[in-house]
mmCIF file of C-alpha atoms and ligand atoms in Angstrom:
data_model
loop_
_atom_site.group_PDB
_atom_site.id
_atom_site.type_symbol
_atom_site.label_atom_id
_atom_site.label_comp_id
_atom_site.label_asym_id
_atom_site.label_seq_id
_atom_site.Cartn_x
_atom_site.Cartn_y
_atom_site.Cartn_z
ATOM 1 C CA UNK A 287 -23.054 -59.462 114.998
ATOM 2 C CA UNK A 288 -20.740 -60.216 112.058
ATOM 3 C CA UNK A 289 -16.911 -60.900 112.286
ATOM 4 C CA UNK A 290 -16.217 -58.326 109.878
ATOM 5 C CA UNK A 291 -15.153 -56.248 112.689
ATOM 6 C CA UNK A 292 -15.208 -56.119 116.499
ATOM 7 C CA UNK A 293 -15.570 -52.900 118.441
ATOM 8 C CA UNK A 294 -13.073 -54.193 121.199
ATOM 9 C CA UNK A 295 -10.337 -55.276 118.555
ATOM 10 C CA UNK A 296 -6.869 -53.040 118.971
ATOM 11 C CA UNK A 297 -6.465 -53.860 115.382
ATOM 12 C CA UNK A 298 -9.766 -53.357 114.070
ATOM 13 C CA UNK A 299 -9.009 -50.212 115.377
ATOM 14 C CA UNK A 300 -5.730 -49.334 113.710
ATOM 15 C CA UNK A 301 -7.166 -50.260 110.452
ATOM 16 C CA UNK A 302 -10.061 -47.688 111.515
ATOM 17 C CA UNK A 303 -7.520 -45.544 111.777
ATOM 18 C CA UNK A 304 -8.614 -44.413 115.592
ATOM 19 C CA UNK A 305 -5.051 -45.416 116.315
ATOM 20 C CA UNK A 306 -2.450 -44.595 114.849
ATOM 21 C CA UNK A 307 0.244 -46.667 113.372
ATOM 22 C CA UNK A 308 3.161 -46.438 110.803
ATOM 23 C CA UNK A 309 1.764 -48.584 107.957
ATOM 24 C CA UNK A 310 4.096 -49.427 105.688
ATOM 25 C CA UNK A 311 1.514 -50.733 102.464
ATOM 26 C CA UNK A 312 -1.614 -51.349 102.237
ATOM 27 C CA UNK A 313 -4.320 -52.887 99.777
ATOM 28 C CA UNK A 314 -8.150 -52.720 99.870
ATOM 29 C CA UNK A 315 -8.332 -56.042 101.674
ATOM 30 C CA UNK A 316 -5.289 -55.901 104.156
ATOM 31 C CA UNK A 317 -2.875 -53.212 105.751
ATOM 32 C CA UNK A 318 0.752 -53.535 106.990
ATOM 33 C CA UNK A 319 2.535 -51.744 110.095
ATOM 34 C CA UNK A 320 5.350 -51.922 111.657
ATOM 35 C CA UNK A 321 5.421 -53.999 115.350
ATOM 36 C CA UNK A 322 5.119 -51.239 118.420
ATOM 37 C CA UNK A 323 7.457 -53.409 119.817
ATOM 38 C CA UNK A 324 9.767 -54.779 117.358
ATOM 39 C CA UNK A 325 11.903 -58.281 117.833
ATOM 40 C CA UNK A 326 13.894 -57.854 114.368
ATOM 41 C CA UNK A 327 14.938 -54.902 112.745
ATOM 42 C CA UNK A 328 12.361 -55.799 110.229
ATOM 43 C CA UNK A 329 8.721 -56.338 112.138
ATOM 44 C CA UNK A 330 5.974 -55.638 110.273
ATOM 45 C CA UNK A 331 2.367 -56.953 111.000
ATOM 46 C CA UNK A 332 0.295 -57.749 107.967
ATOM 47 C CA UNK A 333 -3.523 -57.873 109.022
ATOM 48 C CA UNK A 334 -6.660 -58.615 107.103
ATOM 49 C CA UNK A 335 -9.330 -55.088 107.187
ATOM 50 C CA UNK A 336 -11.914 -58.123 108.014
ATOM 51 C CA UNK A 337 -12.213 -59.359 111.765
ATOM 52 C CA UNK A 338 -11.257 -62.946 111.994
ATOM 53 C CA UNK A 339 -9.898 -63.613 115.467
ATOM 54 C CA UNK A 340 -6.789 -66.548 113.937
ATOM 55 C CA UNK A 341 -5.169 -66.842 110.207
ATOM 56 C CA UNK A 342 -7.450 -70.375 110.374
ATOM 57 C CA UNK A 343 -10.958 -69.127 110.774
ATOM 58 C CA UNK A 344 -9.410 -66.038 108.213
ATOM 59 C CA UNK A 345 -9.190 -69.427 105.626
ATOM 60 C CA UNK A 346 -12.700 -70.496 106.631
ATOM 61 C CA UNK A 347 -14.146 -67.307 106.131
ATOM 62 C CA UNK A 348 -12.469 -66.027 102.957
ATOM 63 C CA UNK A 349 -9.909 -67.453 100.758
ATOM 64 C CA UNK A 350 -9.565 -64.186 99.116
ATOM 65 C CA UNK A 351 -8.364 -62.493 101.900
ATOM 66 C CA UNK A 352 -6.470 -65.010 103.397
ATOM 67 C CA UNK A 353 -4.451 -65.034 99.797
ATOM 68 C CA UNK A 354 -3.755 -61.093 99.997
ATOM 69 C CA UNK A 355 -2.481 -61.015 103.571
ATOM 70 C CA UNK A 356 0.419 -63.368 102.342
ATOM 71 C CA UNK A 357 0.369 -61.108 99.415
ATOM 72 C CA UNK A 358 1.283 -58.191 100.594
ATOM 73 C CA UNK A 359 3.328 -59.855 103.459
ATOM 74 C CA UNK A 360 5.542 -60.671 100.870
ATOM 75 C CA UNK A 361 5.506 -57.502 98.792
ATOM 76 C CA UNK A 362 6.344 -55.945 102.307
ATOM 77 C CA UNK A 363 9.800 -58.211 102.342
ATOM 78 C CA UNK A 364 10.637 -56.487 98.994
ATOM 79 C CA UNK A 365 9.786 -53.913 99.900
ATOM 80 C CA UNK A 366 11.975 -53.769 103.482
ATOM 81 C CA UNK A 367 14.952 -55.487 101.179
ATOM 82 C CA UNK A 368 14.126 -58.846 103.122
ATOM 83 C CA UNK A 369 12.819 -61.074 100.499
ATOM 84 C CA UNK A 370 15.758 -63.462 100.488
ATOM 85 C CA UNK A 371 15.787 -63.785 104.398
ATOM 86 C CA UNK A 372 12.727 -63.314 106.014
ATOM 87 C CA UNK A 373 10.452 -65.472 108.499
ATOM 88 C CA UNK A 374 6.511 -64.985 108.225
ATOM 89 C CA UNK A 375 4.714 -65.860 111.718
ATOM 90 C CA UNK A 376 1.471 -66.574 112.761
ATOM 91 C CA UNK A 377 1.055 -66.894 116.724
ATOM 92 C CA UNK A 378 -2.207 -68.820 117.581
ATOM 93 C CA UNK A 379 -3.767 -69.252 120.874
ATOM 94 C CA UNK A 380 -2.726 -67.772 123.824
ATOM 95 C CA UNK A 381 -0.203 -70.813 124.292
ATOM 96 C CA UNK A 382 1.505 -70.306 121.386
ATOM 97 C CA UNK A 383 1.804 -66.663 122.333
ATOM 98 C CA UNK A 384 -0.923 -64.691 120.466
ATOM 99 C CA UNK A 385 -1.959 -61.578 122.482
ATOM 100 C CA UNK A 386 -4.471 -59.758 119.609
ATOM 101 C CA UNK A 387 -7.259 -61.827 118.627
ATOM 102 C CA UNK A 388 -7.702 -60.616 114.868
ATOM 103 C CA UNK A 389 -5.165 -62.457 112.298
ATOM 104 C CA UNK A 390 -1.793 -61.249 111.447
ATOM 105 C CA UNK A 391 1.088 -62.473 109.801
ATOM 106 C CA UNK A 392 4.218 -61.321 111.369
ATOM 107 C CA UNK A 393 7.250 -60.675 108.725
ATOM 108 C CA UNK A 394 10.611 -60.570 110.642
ATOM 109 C CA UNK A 395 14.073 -59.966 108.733
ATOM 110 C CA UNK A 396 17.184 -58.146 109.256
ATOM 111 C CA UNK A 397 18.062 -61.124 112.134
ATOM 112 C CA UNK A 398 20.749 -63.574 111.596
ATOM 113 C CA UNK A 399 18.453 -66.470 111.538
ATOM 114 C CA UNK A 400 19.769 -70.202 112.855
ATOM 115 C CA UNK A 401 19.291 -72.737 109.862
ATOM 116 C CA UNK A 402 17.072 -75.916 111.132
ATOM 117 C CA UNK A 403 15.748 -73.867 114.259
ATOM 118 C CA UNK A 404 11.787 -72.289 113.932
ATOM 119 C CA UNK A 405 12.333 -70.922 117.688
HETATM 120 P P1 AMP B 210 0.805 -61.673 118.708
HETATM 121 O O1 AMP B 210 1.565 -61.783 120.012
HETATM 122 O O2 AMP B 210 1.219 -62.679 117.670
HETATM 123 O O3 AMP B 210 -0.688 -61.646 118.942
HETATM 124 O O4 AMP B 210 1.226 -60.281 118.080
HETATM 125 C C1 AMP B 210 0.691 -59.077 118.479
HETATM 126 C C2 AMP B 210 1.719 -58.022 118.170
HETATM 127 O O5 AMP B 210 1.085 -56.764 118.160
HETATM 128 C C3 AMP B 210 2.860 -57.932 119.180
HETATM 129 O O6 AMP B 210 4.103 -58.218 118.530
HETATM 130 C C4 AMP B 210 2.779 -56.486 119.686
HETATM 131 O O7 AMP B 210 4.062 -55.910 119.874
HETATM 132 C C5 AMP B 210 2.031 -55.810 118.561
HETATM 133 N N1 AMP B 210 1.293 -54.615 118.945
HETATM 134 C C6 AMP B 210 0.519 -54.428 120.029
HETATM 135 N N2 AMP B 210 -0.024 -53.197 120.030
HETATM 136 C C7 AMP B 210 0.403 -52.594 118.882
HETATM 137 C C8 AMP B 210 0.192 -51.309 118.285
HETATM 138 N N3 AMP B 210 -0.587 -50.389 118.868
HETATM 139 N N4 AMP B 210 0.821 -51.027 117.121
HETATM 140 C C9 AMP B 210 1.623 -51.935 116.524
HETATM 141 N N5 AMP B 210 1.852 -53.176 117.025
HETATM 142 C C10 AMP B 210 1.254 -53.498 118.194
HETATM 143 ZN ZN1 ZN B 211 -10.288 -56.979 114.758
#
């Protein structure tokens, strides 16, 4: 089987459309939605359509899409009025807290963030 998508993958499925989800842009290589369970008042997930299970094999795989994720995760911040004050996140490994195994960036904003502190 390919990685371009896996049959098991909650977000292959939301860019399937079997679930739904409140996407807030989209492009023909990657879709944005907001977080189901939001830490920010801005949490949007910006995913790649292609399977890749972390933003690292993503690079491996395609550069192309890898470039339009942070794309539109920043077109998202415009468009959410964030773009001055905004943190992009990518979780990997289950240690670092990653929980769905196909790439995302999240794009918080709207939080009073803490200058010199990432956590
Ligand atoms: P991570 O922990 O970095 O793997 O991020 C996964 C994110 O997906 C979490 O912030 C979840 O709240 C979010 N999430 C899980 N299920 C859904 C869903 N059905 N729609 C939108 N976001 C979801
Ligand atoms: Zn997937």
């Amino acid at each position: 089987m390919t990685s371009q998508t896996s049959s098991d993958c909650l977000f292959c499925k939301i860019v399937a459309g079997e679930i739904p989800s409140d996407r807030v842009a989209e492009t023909e290589r990657s879709i944005a939605f907001r977080d189901i369970s939001p830490t920010a008042p801005v949490h949007v997930l910006v995913v790649p359509r292609r399977h890749e299970p972390t933003v690292g094999a993503l690079a491996a795989a395609s550069a192309d899409d890898l470039a339009d994720v942070f794309r539109l995760a920043a077109q998202v911040a415009e468009l959410e009025g964030v773009a001055g004050a905004h943190r992009m996140i990518v979780n990997t490994g289950p240690g670092a807290g990653q929980t769905v195994f196909h790439a995302h960036v999240h794009v918080l904003g709207g939080a009073t963030f803490t200058e010199g502190r990432m956590v």
